[in-house]
Coordinates of C-alpha atoms in Angstrom, one line a residue:
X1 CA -39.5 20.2 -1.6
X2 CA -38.4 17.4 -4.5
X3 CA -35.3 19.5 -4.9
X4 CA -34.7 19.5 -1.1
X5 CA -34.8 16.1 -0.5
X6 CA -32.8 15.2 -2.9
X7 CA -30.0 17.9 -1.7
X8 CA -30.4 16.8 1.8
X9 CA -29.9 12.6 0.4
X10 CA -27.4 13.8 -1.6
X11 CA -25.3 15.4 1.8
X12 CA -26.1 12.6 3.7
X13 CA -24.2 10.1 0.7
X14 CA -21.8 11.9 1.1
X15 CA -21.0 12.5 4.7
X16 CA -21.2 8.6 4.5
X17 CA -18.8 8.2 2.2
X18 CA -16.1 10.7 3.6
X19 CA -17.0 8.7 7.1
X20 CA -16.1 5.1 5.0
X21 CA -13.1 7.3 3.4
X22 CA -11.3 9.0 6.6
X23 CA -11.8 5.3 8.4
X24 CA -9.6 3.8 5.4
X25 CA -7.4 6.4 6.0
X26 CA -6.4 6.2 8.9
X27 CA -6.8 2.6 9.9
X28 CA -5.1 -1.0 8.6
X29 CA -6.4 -2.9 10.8
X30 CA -5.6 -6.2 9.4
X31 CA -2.6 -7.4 6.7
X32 CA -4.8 -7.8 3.6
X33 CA -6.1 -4.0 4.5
X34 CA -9.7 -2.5 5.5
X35 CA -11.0 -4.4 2.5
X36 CA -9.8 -7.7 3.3
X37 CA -8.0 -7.5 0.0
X38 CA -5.0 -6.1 0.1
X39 CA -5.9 -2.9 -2.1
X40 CA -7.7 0.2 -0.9
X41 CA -8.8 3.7 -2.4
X42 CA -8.2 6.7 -0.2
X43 CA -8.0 10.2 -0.6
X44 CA -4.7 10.7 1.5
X45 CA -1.9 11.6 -0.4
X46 CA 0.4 8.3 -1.2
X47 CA 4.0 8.7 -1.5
X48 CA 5.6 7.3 -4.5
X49 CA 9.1 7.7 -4.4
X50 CA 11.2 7.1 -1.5
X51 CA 15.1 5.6 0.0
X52 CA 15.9 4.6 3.6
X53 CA 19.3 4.9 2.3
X54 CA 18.9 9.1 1.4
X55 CA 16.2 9.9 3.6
X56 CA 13.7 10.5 0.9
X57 CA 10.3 10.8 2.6
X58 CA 11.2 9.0 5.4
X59 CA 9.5 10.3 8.5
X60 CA 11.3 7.6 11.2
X61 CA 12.9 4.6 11.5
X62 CA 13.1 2.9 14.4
X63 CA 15.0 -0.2 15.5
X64 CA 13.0 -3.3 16.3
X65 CA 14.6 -6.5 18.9
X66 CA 14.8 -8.4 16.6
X67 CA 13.9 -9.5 12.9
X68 CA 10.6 -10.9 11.8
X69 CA 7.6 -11.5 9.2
X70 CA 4.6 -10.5 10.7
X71 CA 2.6 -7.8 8.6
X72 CA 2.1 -3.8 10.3
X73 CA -1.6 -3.2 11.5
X74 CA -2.2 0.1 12.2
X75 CA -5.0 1.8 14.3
X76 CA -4.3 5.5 14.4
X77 CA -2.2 6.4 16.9
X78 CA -1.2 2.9 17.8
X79 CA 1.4 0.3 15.2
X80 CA 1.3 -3.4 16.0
X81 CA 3.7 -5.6 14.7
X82 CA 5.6 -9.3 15.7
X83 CA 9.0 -10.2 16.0
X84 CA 11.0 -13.6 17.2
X85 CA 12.0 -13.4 20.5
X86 CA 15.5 -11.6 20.7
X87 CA 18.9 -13.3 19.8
X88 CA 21.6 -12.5 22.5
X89 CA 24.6 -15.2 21.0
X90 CA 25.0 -18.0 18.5
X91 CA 27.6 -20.7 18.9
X92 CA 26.0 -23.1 16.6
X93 CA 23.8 -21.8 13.1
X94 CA 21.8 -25.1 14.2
X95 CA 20.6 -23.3 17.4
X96 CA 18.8 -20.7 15.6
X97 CA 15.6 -22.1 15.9
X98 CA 12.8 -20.5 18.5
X99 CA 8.9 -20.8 18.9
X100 CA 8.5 -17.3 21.2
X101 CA 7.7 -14.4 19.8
X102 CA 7.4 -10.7 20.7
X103 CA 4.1 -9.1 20.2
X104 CA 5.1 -5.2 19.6
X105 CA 2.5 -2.4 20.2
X106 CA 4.4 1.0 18.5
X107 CA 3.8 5.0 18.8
X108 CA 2.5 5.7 14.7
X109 CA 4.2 9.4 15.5
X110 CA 7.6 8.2 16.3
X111 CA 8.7 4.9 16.2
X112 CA 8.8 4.3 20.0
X113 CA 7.7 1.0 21.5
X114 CA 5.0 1.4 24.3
X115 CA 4.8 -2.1 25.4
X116 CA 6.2 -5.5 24.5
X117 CA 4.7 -8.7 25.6
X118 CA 6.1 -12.4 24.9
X119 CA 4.1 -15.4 23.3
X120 CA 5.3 -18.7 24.0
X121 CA 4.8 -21.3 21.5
X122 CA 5.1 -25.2 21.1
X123 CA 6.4 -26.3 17.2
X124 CA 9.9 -24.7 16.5
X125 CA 10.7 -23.0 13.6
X126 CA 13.6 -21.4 12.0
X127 CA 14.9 -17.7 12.4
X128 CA 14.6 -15.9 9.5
X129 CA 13.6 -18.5 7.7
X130 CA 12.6 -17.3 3.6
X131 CA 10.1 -19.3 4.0
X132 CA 8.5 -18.1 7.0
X133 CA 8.8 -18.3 11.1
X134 CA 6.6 -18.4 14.2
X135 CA 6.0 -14.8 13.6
X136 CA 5.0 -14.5 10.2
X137 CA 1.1 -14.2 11.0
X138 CA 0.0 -10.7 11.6
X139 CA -1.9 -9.0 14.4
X140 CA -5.6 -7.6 13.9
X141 CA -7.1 -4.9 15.8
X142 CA -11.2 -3.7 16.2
X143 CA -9.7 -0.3 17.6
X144 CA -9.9 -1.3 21.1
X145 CA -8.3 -4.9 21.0
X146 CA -5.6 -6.1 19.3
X147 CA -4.9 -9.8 18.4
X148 CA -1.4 -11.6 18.0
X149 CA -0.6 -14.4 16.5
X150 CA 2.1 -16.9 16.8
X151 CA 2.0 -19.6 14.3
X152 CA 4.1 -22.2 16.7
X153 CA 0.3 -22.2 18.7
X154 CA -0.6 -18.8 20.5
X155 CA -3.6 -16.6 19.7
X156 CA -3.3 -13.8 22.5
X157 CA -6.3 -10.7 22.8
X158 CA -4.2 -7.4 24.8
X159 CA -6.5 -4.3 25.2
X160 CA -4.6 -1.2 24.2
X161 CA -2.4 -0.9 27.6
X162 CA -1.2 -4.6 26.7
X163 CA -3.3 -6.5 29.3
X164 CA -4.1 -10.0 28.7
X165 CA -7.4 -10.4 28.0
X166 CA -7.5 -14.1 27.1
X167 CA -4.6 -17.1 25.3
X168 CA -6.0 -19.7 23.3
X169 CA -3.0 -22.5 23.0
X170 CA -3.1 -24.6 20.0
X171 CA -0.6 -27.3 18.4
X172 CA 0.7 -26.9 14.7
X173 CA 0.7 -30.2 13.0
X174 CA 4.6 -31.0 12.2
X175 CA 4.4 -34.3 11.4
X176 CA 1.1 -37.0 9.9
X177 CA 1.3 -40.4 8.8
X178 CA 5.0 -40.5 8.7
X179 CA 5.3 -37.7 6.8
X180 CA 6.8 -34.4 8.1
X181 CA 6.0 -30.6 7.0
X182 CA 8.4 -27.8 7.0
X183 CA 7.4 -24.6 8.8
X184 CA 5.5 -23.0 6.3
X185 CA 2.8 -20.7 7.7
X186 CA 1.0 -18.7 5.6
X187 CA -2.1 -18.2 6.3
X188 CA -2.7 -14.5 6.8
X189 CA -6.0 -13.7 10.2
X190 CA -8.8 -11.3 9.5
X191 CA -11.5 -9.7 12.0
X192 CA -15.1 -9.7 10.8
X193 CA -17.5 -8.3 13.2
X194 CA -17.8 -10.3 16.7
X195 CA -15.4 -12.5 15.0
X196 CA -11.2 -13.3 14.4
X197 CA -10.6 -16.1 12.4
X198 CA -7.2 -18.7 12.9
X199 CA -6.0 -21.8 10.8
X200 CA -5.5 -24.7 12.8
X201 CA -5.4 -28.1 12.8
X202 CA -8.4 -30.6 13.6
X203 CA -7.4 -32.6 16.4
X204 CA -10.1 -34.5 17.2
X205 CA -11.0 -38.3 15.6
X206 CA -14.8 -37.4 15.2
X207 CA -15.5 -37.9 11.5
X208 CA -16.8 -35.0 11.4
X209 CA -13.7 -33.6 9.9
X210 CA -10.2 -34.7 8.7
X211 CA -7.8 -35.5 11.4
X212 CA -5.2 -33.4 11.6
X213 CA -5.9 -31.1 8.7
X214 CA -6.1 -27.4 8.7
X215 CA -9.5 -25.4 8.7
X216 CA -10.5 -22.1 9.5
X217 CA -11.5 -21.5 12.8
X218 CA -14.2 -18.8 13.3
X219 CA -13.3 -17.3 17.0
X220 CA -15.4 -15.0 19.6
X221 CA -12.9 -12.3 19.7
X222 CA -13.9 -10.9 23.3
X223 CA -13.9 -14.9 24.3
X224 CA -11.9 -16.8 22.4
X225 CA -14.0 -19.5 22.1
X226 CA -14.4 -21.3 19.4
X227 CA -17.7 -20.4 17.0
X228 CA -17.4 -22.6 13.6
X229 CA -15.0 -24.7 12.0
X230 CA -14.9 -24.3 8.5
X231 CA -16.5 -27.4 6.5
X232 CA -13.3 -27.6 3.9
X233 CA -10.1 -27.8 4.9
X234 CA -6.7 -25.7 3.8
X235 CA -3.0 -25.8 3.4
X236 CA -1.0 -24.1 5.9
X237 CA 0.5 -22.6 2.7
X238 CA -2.5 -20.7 1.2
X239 CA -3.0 -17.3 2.0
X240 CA -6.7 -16.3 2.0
X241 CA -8.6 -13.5 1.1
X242 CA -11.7 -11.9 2.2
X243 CA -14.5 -10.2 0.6
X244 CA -18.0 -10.0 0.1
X245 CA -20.1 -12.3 -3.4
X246 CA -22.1 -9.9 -5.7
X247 CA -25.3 -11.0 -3.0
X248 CA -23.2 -9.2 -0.3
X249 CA -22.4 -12.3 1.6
X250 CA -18.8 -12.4 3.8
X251 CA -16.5 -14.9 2.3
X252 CA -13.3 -16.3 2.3
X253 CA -11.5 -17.8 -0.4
X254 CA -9.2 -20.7 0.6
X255 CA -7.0 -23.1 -1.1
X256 CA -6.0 -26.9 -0.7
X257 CA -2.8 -28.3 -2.5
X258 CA 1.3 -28.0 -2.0
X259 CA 4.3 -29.1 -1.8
X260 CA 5.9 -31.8 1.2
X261 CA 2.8 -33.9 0.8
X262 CA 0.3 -31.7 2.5
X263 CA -2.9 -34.1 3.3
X264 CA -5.7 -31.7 2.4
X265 CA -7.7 -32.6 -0.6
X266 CA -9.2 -31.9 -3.1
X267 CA -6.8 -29.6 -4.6
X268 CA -8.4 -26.4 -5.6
X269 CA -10.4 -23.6 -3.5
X270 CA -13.9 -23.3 -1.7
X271 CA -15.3 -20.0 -0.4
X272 CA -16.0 -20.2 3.0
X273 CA -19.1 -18.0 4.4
X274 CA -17.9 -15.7 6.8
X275 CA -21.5 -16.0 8.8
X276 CA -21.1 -20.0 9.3
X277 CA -18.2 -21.3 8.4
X278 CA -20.4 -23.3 5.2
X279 CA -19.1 -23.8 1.9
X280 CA -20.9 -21.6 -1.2
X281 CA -19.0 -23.7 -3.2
X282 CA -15.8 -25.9 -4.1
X283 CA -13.2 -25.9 -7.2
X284 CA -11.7 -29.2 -7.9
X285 CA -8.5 -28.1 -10.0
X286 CA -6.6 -30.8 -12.1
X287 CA -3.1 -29.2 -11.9
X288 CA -1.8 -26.5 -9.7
X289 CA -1.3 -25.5 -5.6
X290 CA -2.1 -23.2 -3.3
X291 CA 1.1 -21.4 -2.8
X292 CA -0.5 -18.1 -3.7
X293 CA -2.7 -15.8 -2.4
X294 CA -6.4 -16.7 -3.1
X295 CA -7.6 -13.4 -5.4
X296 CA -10.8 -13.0 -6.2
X297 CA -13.2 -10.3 -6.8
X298 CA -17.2 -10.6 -7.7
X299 CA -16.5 -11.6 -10.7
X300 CA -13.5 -13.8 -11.0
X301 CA -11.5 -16.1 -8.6
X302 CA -8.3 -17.0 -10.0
X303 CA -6.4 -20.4 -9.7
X304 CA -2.4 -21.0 -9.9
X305 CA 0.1 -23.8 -11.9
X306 CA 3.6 -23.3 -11.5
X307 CA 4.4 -25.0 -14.5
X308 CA 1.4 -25.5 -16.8
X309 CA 1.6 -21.9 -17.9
X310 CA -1.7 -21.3 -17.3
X311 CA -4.2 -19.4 -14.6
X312 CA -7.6 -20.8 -14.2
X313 CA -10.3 -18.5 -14.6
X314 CA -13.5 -19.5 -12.0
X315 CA -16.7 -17.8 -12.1
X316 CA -16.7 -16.3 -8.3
X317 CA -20.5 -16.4 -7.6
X318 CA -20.5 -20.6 -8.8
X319 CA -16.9 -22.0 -9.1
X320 CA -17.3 -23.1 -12.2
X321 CA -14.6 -22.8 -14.3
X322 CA -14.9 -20.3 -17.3
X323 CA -11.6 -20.5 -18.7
X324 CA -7.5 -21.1 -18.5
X325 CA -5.2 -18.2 -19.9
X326 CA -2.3 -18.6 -20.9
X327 CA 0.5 -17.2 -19.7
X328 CA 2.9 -17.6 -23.0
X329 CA 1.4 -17.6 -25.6
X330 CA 0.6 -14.4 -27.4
X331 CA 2.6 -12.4 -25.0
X332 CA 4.7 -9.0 -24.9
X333 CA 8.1 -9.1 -23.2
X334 CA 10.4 -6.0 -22.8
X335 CA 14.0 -6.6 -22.2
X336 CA 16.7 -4.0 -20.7
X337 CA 19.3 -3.6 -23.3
X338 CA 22.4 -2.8 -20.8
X339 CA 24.6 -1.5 -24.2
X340 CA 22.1 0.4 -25.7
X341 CA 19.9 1.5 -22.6
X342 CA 16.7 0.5 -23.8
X343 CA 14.1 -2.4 -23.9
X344 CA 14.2 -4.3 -26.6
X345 CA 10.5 -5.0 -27.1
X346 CA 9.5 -8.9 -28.1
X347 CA 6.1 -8.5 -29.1
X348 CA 2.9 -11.3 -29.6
X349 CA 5.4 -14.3 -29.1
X350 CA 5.2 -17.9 -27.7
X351 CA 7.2 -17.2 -24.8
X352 CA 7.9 -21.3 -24.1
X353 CA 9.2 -21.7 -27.9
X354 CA 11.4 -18.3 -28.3
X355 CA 12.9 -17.7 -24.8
X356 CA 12.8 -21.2 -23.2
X357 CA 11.2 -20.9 -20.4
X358 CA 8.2 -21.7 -18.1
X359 CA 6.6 -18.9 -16.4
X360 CA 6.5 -20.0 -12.8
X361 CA 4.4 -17.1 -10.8
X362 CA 6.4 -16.1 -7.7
X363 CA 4.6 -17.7 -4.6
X364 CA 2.6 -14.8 -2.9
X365 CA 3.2 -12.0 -5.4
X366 CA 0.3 -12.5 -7.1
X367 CA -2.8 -9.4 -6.7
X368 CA -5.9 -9.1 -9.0
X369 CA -6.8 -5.1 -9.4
X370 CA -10.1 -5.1 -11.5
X371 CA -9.9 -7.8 -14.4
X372 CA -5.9 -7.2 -14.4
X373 CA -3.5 -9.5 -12.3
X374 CA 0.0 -8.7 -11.8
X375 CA 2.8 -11.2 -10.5
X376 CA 6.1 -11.8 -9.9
X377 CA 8.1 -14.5 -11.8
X378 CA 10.7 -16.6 -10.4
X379 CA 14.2 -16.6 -12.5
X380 CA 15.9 -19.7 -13.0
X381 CA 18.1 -21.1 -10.8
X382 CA 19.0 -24.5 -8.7
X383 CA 15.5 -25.5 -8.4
X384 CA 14.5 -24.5 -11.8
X385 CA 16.9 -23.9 -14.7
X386 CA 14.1 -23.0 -17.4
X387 CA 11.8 -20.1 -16.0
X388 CA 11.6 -16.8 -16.9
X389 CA 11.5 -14.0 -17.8
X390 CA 14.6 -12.9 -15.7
X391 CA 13.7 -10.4 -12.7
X392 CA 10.4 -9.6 -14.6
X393 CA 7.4 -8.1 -13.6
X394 CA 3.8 -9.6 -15.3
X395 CA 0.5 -8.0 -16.5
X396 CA -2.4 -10.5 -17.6
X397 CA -5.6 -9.0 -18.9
X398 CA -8.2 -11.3 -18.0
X399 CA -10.7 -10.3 -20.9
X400 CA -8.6 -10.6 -23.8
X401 CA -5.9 -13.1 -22.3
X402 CA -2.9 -11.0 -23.5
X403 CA 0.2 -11.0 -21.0
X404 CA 2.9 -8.4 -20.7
X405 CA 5.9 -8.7 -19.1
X406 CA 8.8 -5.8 -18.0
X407 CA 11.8 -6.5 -16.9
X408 CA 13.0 -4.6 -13.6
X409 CA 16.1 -3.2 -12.0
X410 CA 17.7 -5.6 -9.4
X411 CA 19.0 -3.1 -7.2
X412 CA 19.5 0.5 -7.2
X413 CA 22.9 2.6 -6.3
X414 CA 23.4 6.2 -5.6
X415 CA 27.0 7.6 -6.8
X416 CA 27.3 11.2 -6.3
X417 CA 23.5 11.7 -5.5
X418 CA 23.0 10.2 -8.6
X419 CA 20.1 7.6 -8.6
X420 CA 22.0 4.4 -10.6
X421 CA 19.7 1.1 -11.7
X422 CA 21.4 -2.1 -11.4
X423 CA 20.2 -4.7 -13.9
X424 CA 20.7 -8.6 -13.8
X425 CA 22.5 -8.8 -11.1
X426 CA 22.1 -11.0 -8.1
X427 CA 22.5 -9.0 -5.2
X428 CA 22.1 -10.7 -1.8
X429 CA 20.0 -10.1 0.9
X430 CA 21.8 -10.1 4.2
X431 CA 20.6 -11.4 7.4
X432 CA 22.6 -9.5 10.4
X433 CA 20.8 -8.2 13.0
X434 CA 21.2 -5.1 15.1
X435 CA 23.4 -6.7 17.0
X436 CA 25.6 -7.5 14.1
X437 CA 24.5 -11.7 14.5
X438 CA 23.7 -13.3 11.3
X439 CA 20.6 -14.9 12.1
X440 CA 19.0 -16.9 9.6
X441 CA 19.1 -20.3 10.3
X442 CA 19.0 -21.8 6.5
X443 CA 21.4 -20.3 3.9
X444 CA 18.5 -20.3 1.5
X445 CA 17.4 -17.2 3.1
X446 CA 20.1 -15.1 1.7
X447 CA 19.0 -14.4 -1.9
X448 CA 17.8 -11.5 -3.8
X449 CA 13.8 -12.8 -3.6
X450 CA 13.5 -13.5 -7.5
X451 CA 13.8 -17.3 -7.2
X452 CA 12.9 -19.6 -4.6
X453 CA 11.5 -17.7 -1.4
X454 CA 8.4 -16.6 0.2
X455 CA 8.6 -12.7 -0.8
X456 CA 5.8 -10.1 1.5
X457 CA 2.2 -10.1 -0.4
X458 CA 1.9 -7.0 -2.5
X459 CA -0.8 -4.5 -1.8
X460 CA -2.6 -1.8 -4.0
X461 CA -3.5 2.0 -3.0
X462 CA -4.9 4.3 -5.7
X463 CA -3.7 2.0 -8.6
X464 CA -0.5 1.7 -7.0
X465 CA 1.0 -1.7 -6.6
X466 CA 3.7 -2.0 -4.2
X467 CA 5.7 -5.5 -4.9
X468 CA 9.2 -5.8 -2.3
X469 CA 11.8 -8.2 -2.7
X470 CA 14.5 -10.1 0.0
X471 CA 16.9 -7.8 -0.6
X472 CA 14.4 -4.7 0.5
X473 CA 13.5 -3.9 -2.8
X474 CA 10.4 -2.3 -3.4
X475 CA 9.1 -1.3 -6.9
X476 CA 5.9 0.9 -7.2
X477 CA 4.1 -0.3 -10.1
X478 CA 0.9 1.9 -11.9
X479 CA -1.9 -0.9 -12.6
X480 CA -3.4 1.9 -15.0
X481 CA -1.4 2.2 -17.7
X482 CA -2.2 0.9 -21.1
X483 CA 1.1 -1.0 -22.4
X484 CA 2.9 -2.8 -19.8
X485 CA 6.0 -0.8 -20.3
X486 CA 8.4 1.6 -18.9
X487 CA 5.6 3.9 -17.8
X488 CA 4.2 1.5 -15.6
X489 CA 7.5 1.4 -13.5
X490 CA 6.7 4.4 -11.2
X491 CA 9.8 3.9 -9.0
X492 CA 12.4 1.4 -7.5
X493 CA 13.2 2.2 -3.9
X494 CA 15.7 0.8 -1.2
X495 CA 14.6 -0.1 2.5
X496 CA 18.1 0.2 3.4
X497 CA 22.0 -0.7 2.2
X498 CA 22.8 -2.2 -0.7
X499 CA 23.8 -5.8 -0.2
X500 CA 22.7 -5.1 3.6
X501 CA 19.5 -5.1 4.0
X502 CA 16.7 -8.0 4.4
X503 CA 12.8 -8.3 4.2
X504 CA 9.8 -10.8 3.3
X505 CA 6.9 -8.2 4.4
X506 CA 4.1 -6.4 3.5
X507 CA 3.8 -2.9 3.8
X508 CA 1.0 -1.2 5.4
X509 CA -1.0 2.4 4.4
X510 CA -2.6 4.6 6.8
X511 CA -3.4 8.1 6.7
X512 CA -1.1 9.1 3.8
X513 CA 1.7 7.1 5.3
X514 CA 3.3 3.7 4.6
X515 CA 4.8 1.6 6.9
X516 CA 7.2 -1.4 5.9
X517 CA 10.0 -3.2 7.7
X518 CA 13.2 -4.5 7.5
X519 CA 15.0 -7.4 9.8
X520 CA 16.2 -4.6 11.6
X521 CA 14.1 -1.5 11.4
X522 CA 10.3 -0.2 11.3
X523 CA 10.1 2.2 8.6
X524 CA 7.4 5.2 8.1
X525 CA 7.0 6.7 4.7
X526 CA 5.2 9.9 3.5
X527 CA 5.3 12.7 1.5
X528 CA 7.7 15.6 2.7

């Protein structure tokens, strides 16, 4: 009877799990993922290797209205998606501004759009800004609802047919005290239980709160009423994350601290309990801002400096710091030798004394898989002529403090079917739309995303990171691998033309396919 029991526990484990499995599988029902973290396991197959340009394990494309930022959420059957509300002429590069959006609702099998529905907004923002627009926040769906987001002021609930089931209006701060803030909204909603959660400002002179700042607003989601307000404040640059302390409690880890004179203080993070709205506790950093994603895990929550060199290590149960490591000294850089195809492989060296540089991780690139993080790093350039490594990829083990660093492709060129790499190159992102209209409204937007841009968050299935640049770049990366070398570099793949092709998004995973996009196309990847 023992051994029966045991069989019959054993079965019922398992069903569970397979029932926890097949639901990652098949759903994204938010940008950070299922998890809240941006990084799933699954046991759908996950393609590796693909090109718009060749067709590679491309199962559609399909053209969008119009560009935008907004992430993919994906509910089986059903994609949802934002993009700015369509541009029909441009007389004037000045014009391109806009605070409507169009909340998309797309078949998964083929790339049709079902419905469309327009969200009006109040603070203006740029078109295709690098930096990000009204529709860079992404929609979130239960698997009956779905919620869009417009961060010029419009939280909108549709049921599956795209009937309005309630709008909650809102007002962006633009300007405080004098001081004004350039549309920078990064702040990423998630869906926890009865609840959605949106970053807006405090509007009312209570002293119960800051006027004016941002906080986290916990939201019925069949309602839209508000539930809790979030006792710290944020930056409408931070992106938070979501996940659950070694107790099991909901949390959110949010961050305070940026550039243009945002108000909210103290620099550093608190995580926020998902139940309330309460603080578990509060990091006051010294240095540092909040221009990067807020990763942490049960054991570690990980603070920024763009030009200290360092990452804070915090204790994620208490706050406290445990350590800074540094990302210099000690370190492991591998070079592409163009004449000699090779790296050339600088090993334990002080990376500020013998290359000259500061490592500056790229805003938003940054993803913590078990006790490794990986980043971006920003190449030199008009803001910054001393950081480096040049159009390098970064590996920091937070045990022994030893970072790794491998330089990447910049592009990649097929000549004869002939896969070709192109290395230390700039090569421009461009920002036409399908109607052939340039549309970005700020030249800045026009770069190859390795210095000075808002890039799409990176997300990791099966060990796999996927990290995408402005130019519609996306390298596949294996988190697993012992040396941070050419191993590691599982692929380099284009979402479209060389020198023609634009994106700052996230992709998306659900049942053994990927979805990304492009200023121009929705694009579904999987095996063939």
């Amino acid at each position: 009877m023992k051994c029966l029991s045991f069989l019959i526990m054993v079965l019922v484990l398992v069903s569970a799990c397979n029932r926890s499995d097949n639901f990652s599988q098949n759903n994204w029902p938010q940008p950070a993922g299922p998890n809240g973290n941006w990084q799933l396991i699954t046991a759908a197959p996950v393609p590796t290797s693909f090109s718009v340009r060749t067709g590679e394990n491309i199962k559609w494309t399909s053209v969008l209205p119009e560009g935008g930022q907004s992430g993919i959420t994906v509910w089986e059957d059903r994609i949802f998606l934002t993009v700015m509300k369509p541009v029909e002429k441009v007389e004037n590069k000045q014009d391109l501004m806009g605070s409507d959006v169009l909340a998309l609702c797309v078949d998964a099998e083929n790339g049709e759009i079902l419905w469309s529905r327009e969200m009006k907004g109040s603070s203006l923002s740029e078109y295709m800004y690098g930096f990000s627009d009204s529709s860079t926040p992404s929609p979130v769906t239960d698997g009956e609802y779905v919620w869009f987001y417009n961060a010029s002021g419009n939280l909108s609930c549709f049921d599956y047919d795209g009937n309005l089931e309630w709008e909650r209006r809102w007002e962006p701060v633009e300007e405080l005290d004098g001081v004004h803030f350039p549309f920078n909204k990064q702040f990423e909603p998630f869906v926890y239980g009865e609840l959605i959660f949106n970053m807006e400002p405090y509007w009312e002179k209570d002293g119960k709160r800051e006027y004016a700042w941002n906080y986290i607003h916990g939201i019925d989601k069949l309602s839209g009423e508000v539930v809790w307000i979030s006792e710290n404040a944020l930056t409408h640059y931070n992106t938070p994350i979501m996940g659950k302390t070694r107790q099991g409690v909901p949390a959110l880890m949010i961050g305070r601290g940026g550039h243009h004179g945002v108000p909210e203080q103290p620099i550093g993070y608190s995580l926020v309990n998902l139940e309330n709205g309460k603080s578990i506790w509060q990091y006051k950093a010294e240095k540092g801002m909040a221009l990067y994603n807020a990763t942490w895990n049960q054991d570690y929550a990980l603070w920024y400096t763009e030009k200290e060199n360092e990452v804070h290590v915090l204790d994620a149960e208490t706050g406290i710091l445990k350590k800074k490591v540094s990302l210099t000294k000690n370190a492991d850089v591998r070079i592409w030798d163009e004449d000699k195809s090779h790296y050339q492989v600088l090993e334990n060296i002080d990376i500020s004394e013998e290359l000259n540089p500061i490592v500056f991780p790229a805003w938003y690139s940054n993803i913590l898989v078990d006790d490794k993080l990986f980043f971006m790093c920003f190449k030199k350039g008009p803001y910054r002529n001393n950081i480096g490594p040049e159009y390098a990829l970064a590996k920091v083990d937070l045990n022994t403090g030893k970072a790794e660093y491998l330089q990447v492709p910049v592009q990649v060129r097929y000549q004869d079917d002939v896969k070709q790499y192109i290395w230390n190159q700039e090569v421009k992102a461009a920002t036409l739309n399908n109607k052939g209209i340039d549309v970005a409204h700020d030249k800045r937007s026009q770069r190859d995303g390795w210095h000075w841009n808002f890039n799409g968050n990176p997300i990791c299935v099966n060990g796999k990171i996927f990290f995408t640049t402005m130019a519609g770049i996306c390298y596949i990366i294996d988190a697993k691998t012992e040396k941070f070398d050419e191993s590691a570099l599982v692929s380099v793949n284009d979402l479209g033309p060389e020198g023609g092709t634009w994106s700052v998004n996230t992709p998306s995973f659900a049942d053994g396919r990927l979805y990304h996009r492009t200023l121009k196309e929705l694009i579904c990847i999987g095996e063939k």
